[in-house]
Amino acid sequence: EGKKSEGNTSESPERERHQEQDNDEEGEDTDSMDGSGLYSLTEEPERESDGGRAVGNRKKQEKERQGSEAREARKRQRERERPAGGASHHSSSSDDDDDDDDNDEEEDEEEEEEEEDEEAMEAWLGADVQELSFPKWRAVPSLRAREIGQGAQFVRRVCGARGLVQRLELQFRLERHAGCVNTLHFNPSGTRLASGSDDLRVVVWDWARRRAELEFDSGHKSNVFQAKFLPHSGDSTLAMCARDGQIRVAELSATQRCKNTKRVAQHKGAAHKVQTESVIEILYSLLRGHPHLDKLVVVKEGDKKVGLYTIFVNPANTHHFAVGGRDQYVRIYDQRKINENENNGVLKKFCPSHLVSSETKTNITCLVYSHDGTELLASYNDEDIYLFDSSHSDGADYRRRYKGHRNNATVKGVNFYGPNSEFVVSGSDCGHIYLWDKNSARIVQFMEGDKGGVVNCLEPHPHLPVLATSGLDHDVKLWAPTAEAPTGLKGLKELMKKNKRERDEDSMRHGDQYDTQLLWFLMRHMRHRRPQRARRGEAGDGDTDESWSSADSSEEEDMGPDHVQCMSS
């Protein structure tokens, strides 16, 4: 025993040194409010060390042995319960025994399949439910450093600290809308929040005081999908888009009223997103009375047009913009050199390697650049969220994968959270909000969002550790890090398994949707036939500027029966 103890003593410094190196490699700039330990899930697997793997193997062998013994015990129990028969019943008893043996084999096979499914589910969860590395940032030392003039980056570090993310909780609700809230956007200073809804109205909130400063009719004829403050406009101009395909601009006055809204463009199909960073000059020229807008590009894969759901301009290089829609590719364009005769004008495109040749039809519901434009985040319907390096070459695979949520019933948004894009945040069909650590892809926070069951929009505050969310509920929710203790992630593991099983079940039924698609197409055609005639008669609408449309624009881009912007399918 003495020699064994000496051996362990000699090995321990080396082992501790390796563990410290691992922690340094894994650790990111996140925090612990009190430095009291690690935040982890209950029922976590052992840490990945030699001792942990040995313990895990022993547990696995013990579990397999217990399962085998349990099956044998059930089989013996069934044999004892069979009625004893005489010689005269020998033939019938033999037939019954054969049937019982067949039933036993079927039950054993079902039990083995269930065990295999459970093992596969645990393997799918993998490292996502393991404990997090020890955080580097500490609140108290950072406060002390700031007091003596050494905390120049204090606010940015606080807003991107894991300890605050794990303390996020609901603060209050902003209630004014009469329909699903589809869009949220803070102004550049973060003092105002704009929201748009199915009720066709836009509200500008003084969110800190919990009151509506301005409310006006958007001028749209169908669901408002986005409303954004125009940069460098003094918060006096909002750009909007909607299901009716219109792009409208609202001019706000200093007396808390809307002067008017003007239609500046018209798509044939629904307009899901509008970007303002690279079109400031165009929108201002339209406001000055020059309603001329040229078609930039028609997105195609081969000769087939691709309907679009999302667009985002690179904040570090506003000549570059990325789009995503009704196929699996993220496409990046450089608007200075778009030549549709060469690669359909695409600068480069990305796609997860396993989705390139996948038979399952996948769409990109939302994509967004990081704060410095170096990374690109894309959320796929009924798939996972993927992180790409925007500087990589054409066809490069993803860098990180974020899973556990469900993106099926509506068009989900996705976003970065933190001043340096430290976290990834998304809503889910299960009604929860998920936050992943960007570097480790592990879930650090999940919160119950909408009672309606789906969270669609997630808007981080530009300067503070505050998050605004909305979904099928008719209100806007504000979240801040005021909880006394960090989250314990209770129930997360079971919820992730539930979402995965539902997704797998739906994917198995995916091939039997032809009749549903055909019925939906006929119903949509009948429903839109009369309104389309009415809209043609309203082409000379007096309250708008000249609208723009092109005969070469993409075909009708409605979502289909499985994807609705604000309502469950």
mmCIF file with all atom_site columns, N, CA, C and O in Angstrom, residues 467-515:
data_model
loop_
_atom_site.group_PDB
_atom_site.id
_atom_site.type_symbol
_atom_site.label_atom_id
_atom_site.label_alt_id
_atom_site.label_comp_id
_atom_site.label_asym_id
_atom_site.label_entity_id
_atom_site.label_seq_id
_atom_site.pdbx_PDB_ins_code
_atom_site.Cartn_x
_atom_site.Cartn_y
_atom_site.Cartn_z
_atom_site.occupancy
_atom_site.B_iso_or_equiv
_atom_site.pdbx_formal_charge
_atom_site.auth_seq_id
_atom_site.auth_comp_id
_atom_site.auth_asym_id
_atom_site.auth_atom_id
_atom_site.pdbx_PDB_model_num
ATOM 1   N N  . LEU A 1 467 ? -31.783 40.901 -23.391 1.00 0.00 ? 467 LEU A N  1
ATOM 2   C CA . LEU A 1 467 ? -32.265 40.166 -24.558 1.00 0.00 ? 467 LEU A CA 1
ATOM 3   C C  . LEU A 1 467 ? -33.765 40.380 -24.698 1.00 0.00 ? 467 LEU A C  1
ATOM 4   O O  . LEU A 1 467 ? -34.512 40.237 -23.724 1.00 0.00 ? 467 LEU A O  1
ATOM 5   N N  . ALA A 1 468 ? -34.224 40.742 -25.907 1.00 0.00 ? 468 ALA A N  1
ATOM 6   C CA . ALA A 1 468 ? -35.655 40.866 -26.209 1.00 0.00 ? 468 ALA A CA 1
ATOM 7   C C  . ALA A 1 468 ? -36.071 39.690 -27.081 1.00 0.00 ? 468 ALA A C  1
ATOM 8   O O  . ALA A 1 468 ? -35.351 39.330 -28.024 1.00 0.00 ? 468 ALA A O  1
ATOM 9   N N  . THR A 1 469 ? -37.220 39.081 -26.776 1.00 0.00 ? 469 THR A N  1
ATOM 10  C CA . THR A 1 469 ? -37.706 37.923 -27.536 1.00 0.00 ? 469 THR A CA 1
ATOM 11  C C  . THR A 1 469 ? -39.193 38.070 -27.810 1.00 0.00 ? 469 THR A C  1
ATOM 12  O O  . THR A 1 469 ? -39.915 38.770 -27.095 1.00 0.00 ? 469 THR A O  1
ATOM 13  N N  . SER A 1 470 ? -39.652 37.350 -28.855 1.00 0.00 ? 470 SER A N  1
ATOM 14  C CA . SER A 1 470 ? -41.079 37.308 -29.176 1.00 0.00 ? 470 SER A CA 1
ATOM 15  C C  . SER A 1 470 ? -41.368 36.045 -29.972 1.00 0.00 ? 470 SER A C  1
ATOM 16  O O  . SER A 1 470 ? -40.454 35.366 -30.441 1.00 0.00 ? 470 SER A O  1
ATOM 17  N N  . GLY A 1 471 ? -42.660 35.759 -30.137 1.00 0.00 ? 471 GLY A N  1
ATOM 18  C CA . GLY A 1 471 ? -43.065 34.555 -30.860 1.00 0.00 ? 471 GLY A CA 1
ATOM 19  C C  . GLY A 1 471 ? -44.555 34.551 -31.104 1.00 0.00 ? 471 GLY A C  1
ATOM 20  O O  . GLY A 1 471 ? -45.144 35.557 -31.509 1.00 0.00 ? 471 GLY A O  1
ATOM 21  N N  . LEU A 1 472 ? -45.191 33.403 -30.849 1.00 0.00 ? 472 LEU A N  1
ATOM 22  C CA . LEU A 1 472 ? -46.624 33.294 -31.097 1.00 0.00 ? 472 LEU A CA 1
ATOM 23  C C  . LEU A 1 472 ? -47.447 34.068 -30.084 1.00 0.00 ? 472 LEU A C  1
ATOM 24  O O  . LEU A 1 472 ? -48.598 34.404 -30.356 1.00 0.00 ? 472 LEU A O  1
ATOM 25  N N  . ASP A 1 473 ? -46.901 34.343 -28.902 1.00 0.00 ? 473 ASP A N  1
ATOM 26  C CA . ASP A 1 473 ? -47.597 35.211 -27.956 1.00 0.00 ? 473 ASP A CA 1
ATOM 27  C C  . ASP A 1 473 ? -47.666 36.626 -28.520 1.00 0.00 ? 473 ASP A C  1
ATOM 28  O O  . ASP A 1 473 ? -46.851 37.013 -29.361 1.00 0.00 ? 473 ASP A O  1
ATOM 29  N N  . HIS A 1 474 ? -48.618 37.410 -28.027 1.00 0.00 ? 474 HIS A N  1
ATOM 30  C CA . HIS A 1 474 ? -48.831 38.752 -28.562 1.00 0.00 ? 474 HIS A CA 1
ATOM 31  C C  . HIS A 1 474 ? -48.059 39.821 -27.796 1.00 0.00 ? 474 HIS A C  1
ATOM 32  O O  . HIS A 1 474 ? -48.432 40.997 -27.831 1.00 0.00 ? 474 HIS A O  1
ATOM 33  N N  . ASP A 1 475 ? -47.007 39.429 -27.106 1.00 0.00 ? 475 ASP A N  1
ATOM 34  C CA . ASP A 1 475 ? -46.237 40.389 -26.325 1.00 0.00 ? 475 ASP A CA 1
ATOM 35  C C  . ASP A 1 475 ? -44.752 40.278 -26.649 1.00 0.00 ? 475 ASP A C  1
ATOM 36  O O  . ASP A 1 475 ? -44.317 39.391 -27.385 1.00 0.00 ? 475 ASP A O  1
ATOM 37  N N  . VAL A 1 476 ? -43.982 41.217 -26.110 1.00 0.00 ? 476 VAL A N  1
ATOM 38  C CA . VAL A 1 476 ? -42.528 41.217 -26.218 1.00 0.00 ? 476 VAL A CA 1
ATOM 39  C C  . VAL A 1 476 ? -41.966 40.983 -24.824 1.00 0.00 ? 476 VAL A C  1
ATOM 40  O O  . VAL A 1 476 ? -42.423 41.601 -23.852 1.00 0.00 ? 476 VAL A O  1
ATOM 41  N N  . LYS A 1 477 ? -40.984 40.098 -24.712 1.00 0.00 ? 477 LYS A N  1
ATOM 42  C CA . LYS A 1 477 ? -40.404 39.763 -23.405 1.00 0.00 ? 477 LYS A CA 1
ATOM 43  C C  . LYS A 1 477 ? -38.974 40.295 -23.323 1.00 0.00 ? 477 LYS A C  1
ATOM 44  O O  . LYS A 1 477 ? -38.202 40.178 -24.280 1.00 0.00 ? 477 LYS A O  1
ATOM 45  N N  . LEU A 1 478 ? -38.637 40.856 -22.174 1.00 0.00 ? 478 LEU A N  1
ATOM 46  C CA . LEU A 1 478 ? -37.292 41.369 -21.916 1.00 0.00 ? 478 LEU A CA 1
ATOM 47  C C  . LEU A 1 478 ? -36.636 40.541 -20.820 1.00 0.00 ? 478 LEU A C  1
ATOM 48  O O  . LEU A 1 478 ? -37.244 40.278 -19.773 1.00 0.00 ? 478 LEU A O  1
ATOM 49  N N  . TRP A 1 479 ? -35.378 40.131 -21.066 1.00 0.00 ? 479 TRP A N  1
ATOM 50  C CA . TRP A 1 479 ? -34.631 39.271 -20.159 1.00 0.00 ? 479 TRP A CA 1
ATOM 51  C C  . TRP A 1 479 ? -33.354 39.988 -19.717 1.00 0.00 ? 479 TRP A C  1
ATOM 52  O O  . TRP A 1 479 ? -32.706 40.667 -20.512 1.00 0.00 ? 479 TRP A O  1
ATOM 53  N N  . ALA A 1 480 ? -32.993 39.823 -18.444 1.00 0.00 ? 480 ALA A N  1
ATOM 54  C CA . ALA A 1 480 ? -31.773 40.425 -17.907 1.00 0.00 ? 480 ALA A CA 1
ATOM 55  C C  . ALA A 1 480 ? -31.170 39.504 -16.849 1.00 0.00 ? 480 ALA A C  1
ATOM 56  O O  . ALA A 1 480 ? -31.887 38.685 -16.252 1.00 0.00 ? 480 ALA A O  1
ATOM 57  N N  . PRO A 1 481 ? -29.868 39.623 -16.555 1.00 0.00 ? 481 PRO A N  1
ATOM 58  C CA . PRO A 1 481 ? -29.188 38.702 -15.624 1.00 0.00 ? 481 PRO A CA 1
ATOM 59  C C  . PRO A 1 481 ? -29.360 39.127 -14.166 1.00 0.00 ? 481 PRO A C  1
ATOM 60  O O  . PRO A 1 481 ? -28.439 39.640 -13.537 1.00 0.00 ? 481 PRO A O  1
ATOM 61  N N  . THR A 1 482 ? -30.550 38.884 -13.611 1.00 0.00 ? 482 THR A N  1
ATOM 62  C CA . THR A 1 482 ? -30.830 39.286 -12.229 1.00 0.00 ? 482 THR A CA 1
ATOM 63  C C  . THR A 1 482 ? -31.063 38.107 -11.290 1.00 0.00 ? 482 THR A C  1
ATOM 64  O O  . THR A 1 482 ? -31.338 38.317 -10.107 1.00 0.00 ? 482 THR A O  1
ATOM 65  N N  . ALA A 1 483 ? -30.965 36.873 -11.773 1.00 0.00 ? 483 ALA A N  1
ATOM 66  C CA . ALA A 1 483 ? -31.181 35.703 -10.908 1.00 0.00 ? 483 ALA A CA 1
ATOM 67  C C  . ALA A 1 483 ? -30.063 35.605 -9.871  1.00 0.00 ? 483 ALA A C  1
ATOM 68  O O  . ALA A 1 483 ? -28.900 35.935 -10.150 1.00 0.00 ? 483 ALA A O  1
ATOM 69  N N  . GLU A 1 484 ? -30.403 35.176 -8.675  1.00 0.00 ? 484 GLU A N  1
ATOM 70  C CA . GLU A 1 484 ? -29.421 35.081 -7.595  1.00 0.00 ? 484 GLU A CA 1
ATOM 71  C C  . GLU A 1 484 ? -28.401 33.969 -7.840  1.00 0.00 ? 484 GLU A C  1
ATOM 72  O O  . GLU A 1 484 ? -27.247 34.085 -7.453  1.00 0.00 ? 484 GLU A O  1
ATOM 73  N N  . ALA A 1 485 ? -28.838 32.889 -8.473  1.00 0.00 ? 485 ALA A N  1
ATOM 74  C CA . ALA A 1 485 ? -27.949 31.746 -8.709  1.00 0.00 ? 485 ALA A CA 1
ATOM 75  C C  . ALA A 1 485 ? -27.965 31.388 -10.191 1.00 0.00 ? 485 ALA A C  1
ATOM 76  O O  . ALA A 1 485 ? -28.964 31.628 -10.884 1.00 0.00 ? 485 ALA A O  1
ATOM 77  N N  . PRO A 1 486 ? -26.885 30.828 -10.715 1.00 0.00 ? 486 PRO A N  1
ATOM 78  C CA . PRO A 1 486 ? -26.871 30.410 -12.123 1.00 0.00 ? 486 PRO A CA 1
ATOM 79  C C  . PRO A 1 486 ? -27.821 29.250 -12.358 1.00 0.00 ? 486 PRO A C  1
ATOM 80  O O  . PRO A 1 486 ? -28.178 28.509 -11.448 1.00 0.00 ? 486 PRO A O  1
ATOM 81  N N  . THR A 1 487 ? -28.218 29.090 -13.587 1.00 0.00 ? 487 THR A N  1
ATOM 82  C CA . THR A 1 487 ? -29.159 28.032 -13.936 1.00 0.00 ? 487 THR A CA 1
ATOM 83  C C  . THR A 1 487 ? -28.571 26.652 -13.657 1.00 0.00 ? 487 THR A C  1
ATOM 84  O O  . THR A 1 487 ? -27.366 26.432 -13.797 1.00 0.00 ? 487 THR A O  1
ATOM 85  N N  . GLY A 1 488 ? -29.450 25.730 -13.282 1.00 0.00 ? 488 GLY A N  1
ATOM 86  C CA . GLY A 1 488 ? -29.032 24.343 -13.125 1.00 0.00 ? 488 GLY A CA 1
ATOM 87  C C  . GLY A 1 488 ? -29.368 23.506 -14.336 1.00 0.00 ? 488 GLY A C  1
ATOM 88  O O  . GLY A 1 488 ? -29.075 22.307 -14.379 1.00 0.00 ? 488 GLY A O  1
ATOM 89  N N  . LEU A 1 489 ? -30.000 24.132 -15.372 1.00 0.00 ? 489 LEU A N  1
ATOM 90  C CA . LEU A 1 489 ? -30.386 23.429 -16.607 1.00 0.00 ? 489 LEU A CA 1
ATOM 91  C C  . LEU A 1 489 ? -31.253 22.211 -16.319 1.00 0.00 ? 489 LEU A C  1
ATOM 92  O O  . LEU A 1 489 ? -31.128 21.173 -16.976 1.00 0.00 ? 489 LEU A O  1
ATOM 93  N N  . LYS A 1 490 ? -32.129 22.310 -15.317 1.00 0.00 ? 490 LYS A N  1
ATOM 94  C CA . LYS A 1 490 ? -32.973 21.192 -14.938 1.00 0.00 ? 490 LYS A CA 1
ATOM 95  C C  . LYS A 1 490 ? -33.949 20.856 -16.058 1.00 0.00 ? 490 LYS A C  1
ATOM 96  O O  . LYS A 1 490 ? -34.645 21.718 -16.581 1.00 0.00 ? 490 LYS A O  1
ATOM 97  N N  . GLY A 1 491 ? -33.993 19.594 -16.434 1.00 0.00 ? 491 GLY A N  1
ATOM 98  C CA . GLY A 1 491 ? -34.900 19.116 -17.467 1.00 0.00 ? 491 GLY A CA 1
ATOM 99  C C  . GLY A 1 491 ? -34.394 19.284 -18.883 1.00 0.00 ? 491 GLY A C  1
ATOM 100 O O  . GLY A 1 491 ? -35.080 18.894 -19.832 1.00 0.00 ? 491 GLY A O  1
ATOM 101 N N  . LEU A 1 492 ? -33.194 19.854 -19.062 1.00 0.00 ? 492 LEU A N  1
ATOM 102 C CA . LEU A 1 492 ? -32.683 20.094 -20.407 1.00 0.00 ? 492 LEU A CA 1
ATOM 103 C C  . LEU A 1 492 ? -32.442 18.800 -21.171 1.00 0.00 ? 492 LEU A C  1
ATOM 104 O O  . LEU A 1 492 ? -32.804 18.676 -22.343 1.00 0.00 ? 492 LEU A O  1
ATOM 105 N N  . LYS A 1 493 ? -31.826 17.837 -20.513 1.00 0.00 ? 493 LYS A N  1
ATOM 106 C CA . LYS A 1 493 ? -31.468 16.588 -21.188 1.00 0.00 ? 493 LYS A CA 1
ATOM 107 C C  . LYS A 1 493 ? -32.710 15.892 -21.745 1.00 0.00 ? 493 LYS A C  1
ATOM 108 O O  . LYS A 1 493 ? -32.724 15.434 -22.896 1.00 0.00 ? 493 LYS A O  1
ATOM 109 N N  . GLU A 1 494 ? -33.769 15.819 -20.939 1.00 0.00 ? 494 GLU A N  1
ATOM 110 C CA . GLU A 1 494 ? -35.003 15.167 -21.386 1.00 0.00 ? 494 GLU A CA 1
ATOM 111 C C  . GLU A 1 494 ? -35.637 15.946 -22.533 1.00 0.00 ? 494 GLU A C  1
ATOM 112 O O  . GLU A 1 494 ? -36.189 15.360 -23.472 1.00 0.00 ? 494 GLU A O  1
ATOM 113 N N  . LEU A 1 495 ? -35.584 17.277 -22.469 1.00 0.00 ? 495 LEU A N  1
ATOM 114 C CA . LEU A 1 495 ? -36.183 18.096 -23.520 1.00 0.00 ? 495 LEU A CA 1
ATOM 115 C C  . LEU A 1 495 ? -35.424 17.946 -24.836 1.00 0.00 ? 495 LEU A C  1
ATOM 116 O O  . LEU A 1 495 ? -36.038 17.877 -25.913 1.00 0.00 ? 495 LEU A O  1
ATOM 117 N N  . MET A 1 496 ? -34.106 17.860 -24.761 1.00 0.00 ? 496 MET A N  1
ATOM 118 C CA . MET A 1 496 ? -33.309 17.652 -25.974 1.00 0.00 ? 496 MET A CA 1
ATOM 119 C C  . MET A 1 496 ? -33.639 16.312 -26.616 1.00 0.00 ? 496 MET A C  1
ATOM 120 O O  . MET A 1 496 ? -33.768 16.204 -27.839 1.00 0.00 ? 496 MET A O  1
ATOM 121 N N  . LYS A 1 497 ? -33.796 15.276 -25.793 1.00 0.00 ? 497 LYS A N  1
ATOM 122 C CA . LYS A 1 497 ? -34.155 13.958 -26.324 1.00 0.00 ? 497 LYS A CA 1
ATOM 123 C C  . LYS A 1 497 ? -35.532 13.995 -26.974 1.00 0.00 ? 497 LYS A C  1
ATOM 124 O O  . LYS A 1 497 ? -35.746 13.410 -28.038 1.00 0.00 ? 497 LYS A O  1
ATOM 125 N N  . LYS A 1 498 ? -36.465 14.681 -26.347 1.00 0.00 ? 498 LYS A N  1
ATOM 126 C CA . LYS A 1 498 ? -37.828 14.786 -26.884 1.00 0.00 ? 498 LYS A CA 1
ATOM 127 C C  . LYS A 1 498 ? -37.819 15.489 -28.242 1.00 0.00 ? 498 LYS A C  1
ATOM 128 O O  . LYS A 1 498 ? -38.462 15.020 -29.200 1.00 0.00 ? 498 LYS A O  1
ATOM 129 N N  . ASN A 1 499 ? -37.101 16.578 -28.344 1.00 0.00 ? 499 ASN A N  1
ATOM 130 C CA . ASN A 1 499 ? -37.015 17.292 -29.622 1.00 0.00 ? 499 ASN A CA 1
ATOM 131 C C  . ASN A 1 499 ? -36.379 16.429 -30.704 1.00 0.00 ? 499 ASN A C  1
ATOM 132 O O  . ASN A 1 499 ? -36.825 16.436 -31.858 1.00 0.00 ? 499 ASN A O  1
ATOM 133 N N  . LYS A 1 500 ? -35.349 15.670 -30.335 1.00 0.00 ? 500 LYS A N  1
ATOM 134 C CA . LYS A 1 500 ? -34.668 14.808 -31.318 1.00 0.00 ? 500 LYS A CA 1
ATOM 135 C C  . LYS A 1 500 ? -35.601 13.700 -31.799 1.00 0.00 ? 500 LYS A C  1
ATOM 136 O O  . LYS A 1 500 ? -35.662 13.399 -33.000 1.00 0.00 ? 500 LYS A O  1
ATOM 137 N N  . ARG A 1 501 ? -36.337 13.071 -30.881 1.00 0.00 ? 501 ARG A N  1
ATOM 138 C CA . ARG A 1 501 ? -37.248 11.992 -31.282 1.00 0.00 ? 501 ARG A CA 1
ATOM 139 C C  . ARG A 1 501 ? -38.344 12.515 -32.199 1.00 0.00 ? 501 ARG A C  1
ATOM 140 O O  . ARG A 1 501 ? -38.693 11.870 -33.205 1.00 0.00 ? 501 ARG A O  1
ATOM 141 N N  . GLU A 1 502 ? -38.912 13.666 -31.869 1.00 0.00 ? 502 GLU A N  1
ATOM 142 C CA . GLU A 1 502 ? -39.959 14.239 -32.714 1.00 0.00 ? 502 GLU A CA 1
ATOM 143 C C  . GLU A 1 502 ? -39.422 14.577 -34.095 1.00 0.00 ? 502 GLU A C  1
ATOM 144 O O  . GLU A 1 502 ? -40.100 14.362 -35.108 1.00 0.00 ? 502 GLU A O  1
ATOM 145 N N  . ARG A 1 503 ? -38.207 15.073 -34.149 1.00 0.00 ? 503 ARG A N  1
ATOM 146 C CA . ARG A 1 503 ? -37.615 15.404 -35.441 1.00 0.00 ? 503 ARG A CA 1
ATOM 147 C C  . ARG A 1 503 ? -37.382 14.156 -36.281 1.00 0.00 ? 503 ARG A C  1
ATOM 148 O O  . ARG A 1 503 ? -37.658 14.142 -37.492 1.00 0.00 ? 503 ARG A O  1
ATOM 149 N N  . ASP A 1 504 ? -36.888 13.089 -35.646 1.00 0.00 ? 504 ASP A N  1
ATOM 150 C CA . ASP A 1 504 ? -36.662 11.837 -36.374 1.00 0.00 ? 504 ASP A CA 1
ATOM 151 C C  . ASP A 1 504 ? -37.968 11.246 -36.879 1.00 0.00 ? 504 ASP A C  1
ATOM 152 O O  . ASP A 1 504 ? -38.042 10.731 -38.004 1.00 0.00 ? 504 ASP A O  1
ATOM 153 N N  . GLU A 1 505 ? -39.024 11.308 -36.058 1.00 0.00 ? 505 GLU A N  1
ATOM 154 C CA . GLU A 1 505 ? -40.323 10.780 -36.475 1.00 0.00 ? 505 GLU A CA 1
ATOM 155 C C  . GLU A 1 505 ? -40.868 11.559 -37.665 1.00 0.00 ? 505 GLU A C  1
ATOM 156 O O  . GLU A 1 505 ? -41.411 10.983 -38.611 1.00 0.00 ? 505 GLU A O  1
ATOM 157 N N  . ASP A 1 506 ? -40.736 12.876 -37.642 1.00 0.00 ? 506 ASP A N  1
ATOM 158 C CA . ASP A 1 506 ? -41.218 13.686 -38.753 1.00 0.00 ? 506 ASP A CA 1
ATOM 159 C C  . ASP A 1 506 ? -40.431 13.426 -40.023 1.00 0.00 ? 506 ASP A C  1
ATOM 160 O O  . ASP A 1 506 ? -40.988 13.418 -41.126 1.00 0.00 ? 506 ASP A O  1
ATOM 161 N N  . SER A 1 507 ? -39.125 13.217 -39.882 1.00 0.00 ? 507 SER A N  1
ATOM 162 C CA . SER A 1 507 ? -38.305 12.968 -41.070 1.00 0.00 ? 507 SER A CA 1
ATOM 163 C C  . SER A 1 507 ? -38.672 11.641 -41.728 1.00 0.00 ? 507 SER A C  1
ATOM 164 O O  . SER A 1 507 ? -38.569 11.501 -42.950 1.00 0.00 ? 507 SER A O  1
ATOM 165 N N  . MET A 1 508 ? -39.122 10.664 -40.930 1.00 0.00 ? 508 MET A N  1
ATOM 166 C CA . MET A 1 508 ? -39.547 9.382  -41.500 1.00 0.00 ? 508 MET A CA 1
ATOM 167 C C  . MET A 1 508 ? -40.843 9.525  -42.285 1.00 0.00 ? 508 MET A C  1
ATOM 168 O O  . MET A 1 508 ? -41.100 8.785  -43.220 1.00 0.00 ? 508 MET A O  1
ATOM 169 N N  . ARG A 1 509 ? -41.667 10.505 -41.903 1.00 0.00 ? 509 ARG A N  1
ATOM 170 C CA . ARG A 1 509 ? -42.933 10.711 -42.616 1.00 0.00 ? 509 ARG A CA 1
ATOM 171 C C  . ARG A 1 509 ? -42.786 11.709 -43.760 1.00 0.00 ? 509 ARG A C  1
ATOM 172 O O  . ARG A 1 509 ? -43.750 12.012 -44.449 1.00 0.00 ? 509 ARG A O  1
ATOM 173 N N  . HIS A 1 510 ? -41.569 12.219 -43.958 1.00 0.00 ? 510 HIS A N  1
ATOM 174 C CA . HIS A 1 510 ? -41.365 13.292 -44.931 1.00 0.00 ? 510 HIS A CA 1
ATOM 175 C C  . HIS A 1 510 ? -41.711 12.858 -46.342 1.00 0.00 ? 510 HIS A C  1
ATOM 176 O O  . HIS A 1 510 ? -42.181 13.656 -47.153 1.00 0.00 ? 510 HIS A O  1
ATOM 177 N N  . GLY A 1 511 ? -41.505 11.603 -46.665 1.00 0.00 ? 511 GLY A N  1
ATOM 178 C CA . GLY A 1 511 ? -41.739 11.138 -48.026 1.00 0.00 ? 511 GLY A CA 1
ATOM 179 C C  . GLY A 1 511 ? -43.189 10.992 -48.397 1.00 0.00 ? 511 GLY A C  1
ATOM 180 O O  . GLY A 1 511 ? -43.515 10.766 -49.562 1.00 0.00 ? 511 GLY A O  1
ATOM 181 N N  . ASP A 1 512 ? -44.125 11.131 -47.439 1.00 0.00 ? 512 ASP A N  1
ATOM 182 C CA . ASP A 1 512 ? -45.541 10.915 -47.716 1.00 0.00 ? 512 ASP A CA 1
ATOM 183 C C  . ASP A 1 512 ? -46.316 12.228 -47.731 1.00 0.00 ? 512 ASP A C  1
ATOM 184 O O  . ASP A 1 512 ? -47.479 12.268 -47.366 1.00 0.00 ? 512 ASP A O  1
ATOM 185 N N  . GLN A 1 513 ? -45.696 13.319 -48.176 1.00 0.00 ? 513 GLN A N  1
ATOM 186 C CA . GLN A 1 513 ? -46.346 14.614 -48.101 1.00 0.00 ? 513 GLN A CA 1
ATOM 187 C C  . GLN A 1 513 ? -46.844 15.117 -49.448 1.00 0.00 ? 513 GLN A C  1
ATOM 188 O O  . GLN A 1 513 ? -47.303 16.250 -49.545 1.00 0.00 ? 513 GLN A O  1
ATOM 189 N N  . TYR A 1 514 ? -46.815 14.288 -50.488 1.00 0.00 ? 514 TYR A N  1
ATOM 190 C CA . TYR A 1 514 ? -47.204 14.793 -51.808 1.00 0.00 ? 514 TYR A CA 1
ATOM 191 C C  . TYR A 1 514 ? -48.652 15.245 -51.818 1.00 0.00 ? 514 TYR A C  1
ATOM 192 O O  . TYR A 1 514 ? -48.976 16.330 -52.320 1.00 0.00 ? 514 TYR A O  1
ATOM 193 N N  . ASP A 1 515 ? -49.549 14.432 -51.237 1.00 0.00 ? 515 ASP A N  1
ATOM 194 C CA . ASP A 1 515 ? -50.965 14.791 -51.233 1.00 0.00 ? 515 ASP A CA 1
ATOM 195 C C  . ASP A 1 515 ? -51.194 16.077 -50.448 1.00 0.00 ? 515 ASP A C  1
ATOM 196 O O  . ASP A 1 515 ? -52.007 16.928 -50.842 1.00 0.00 ? 515 ASP A O  1
#
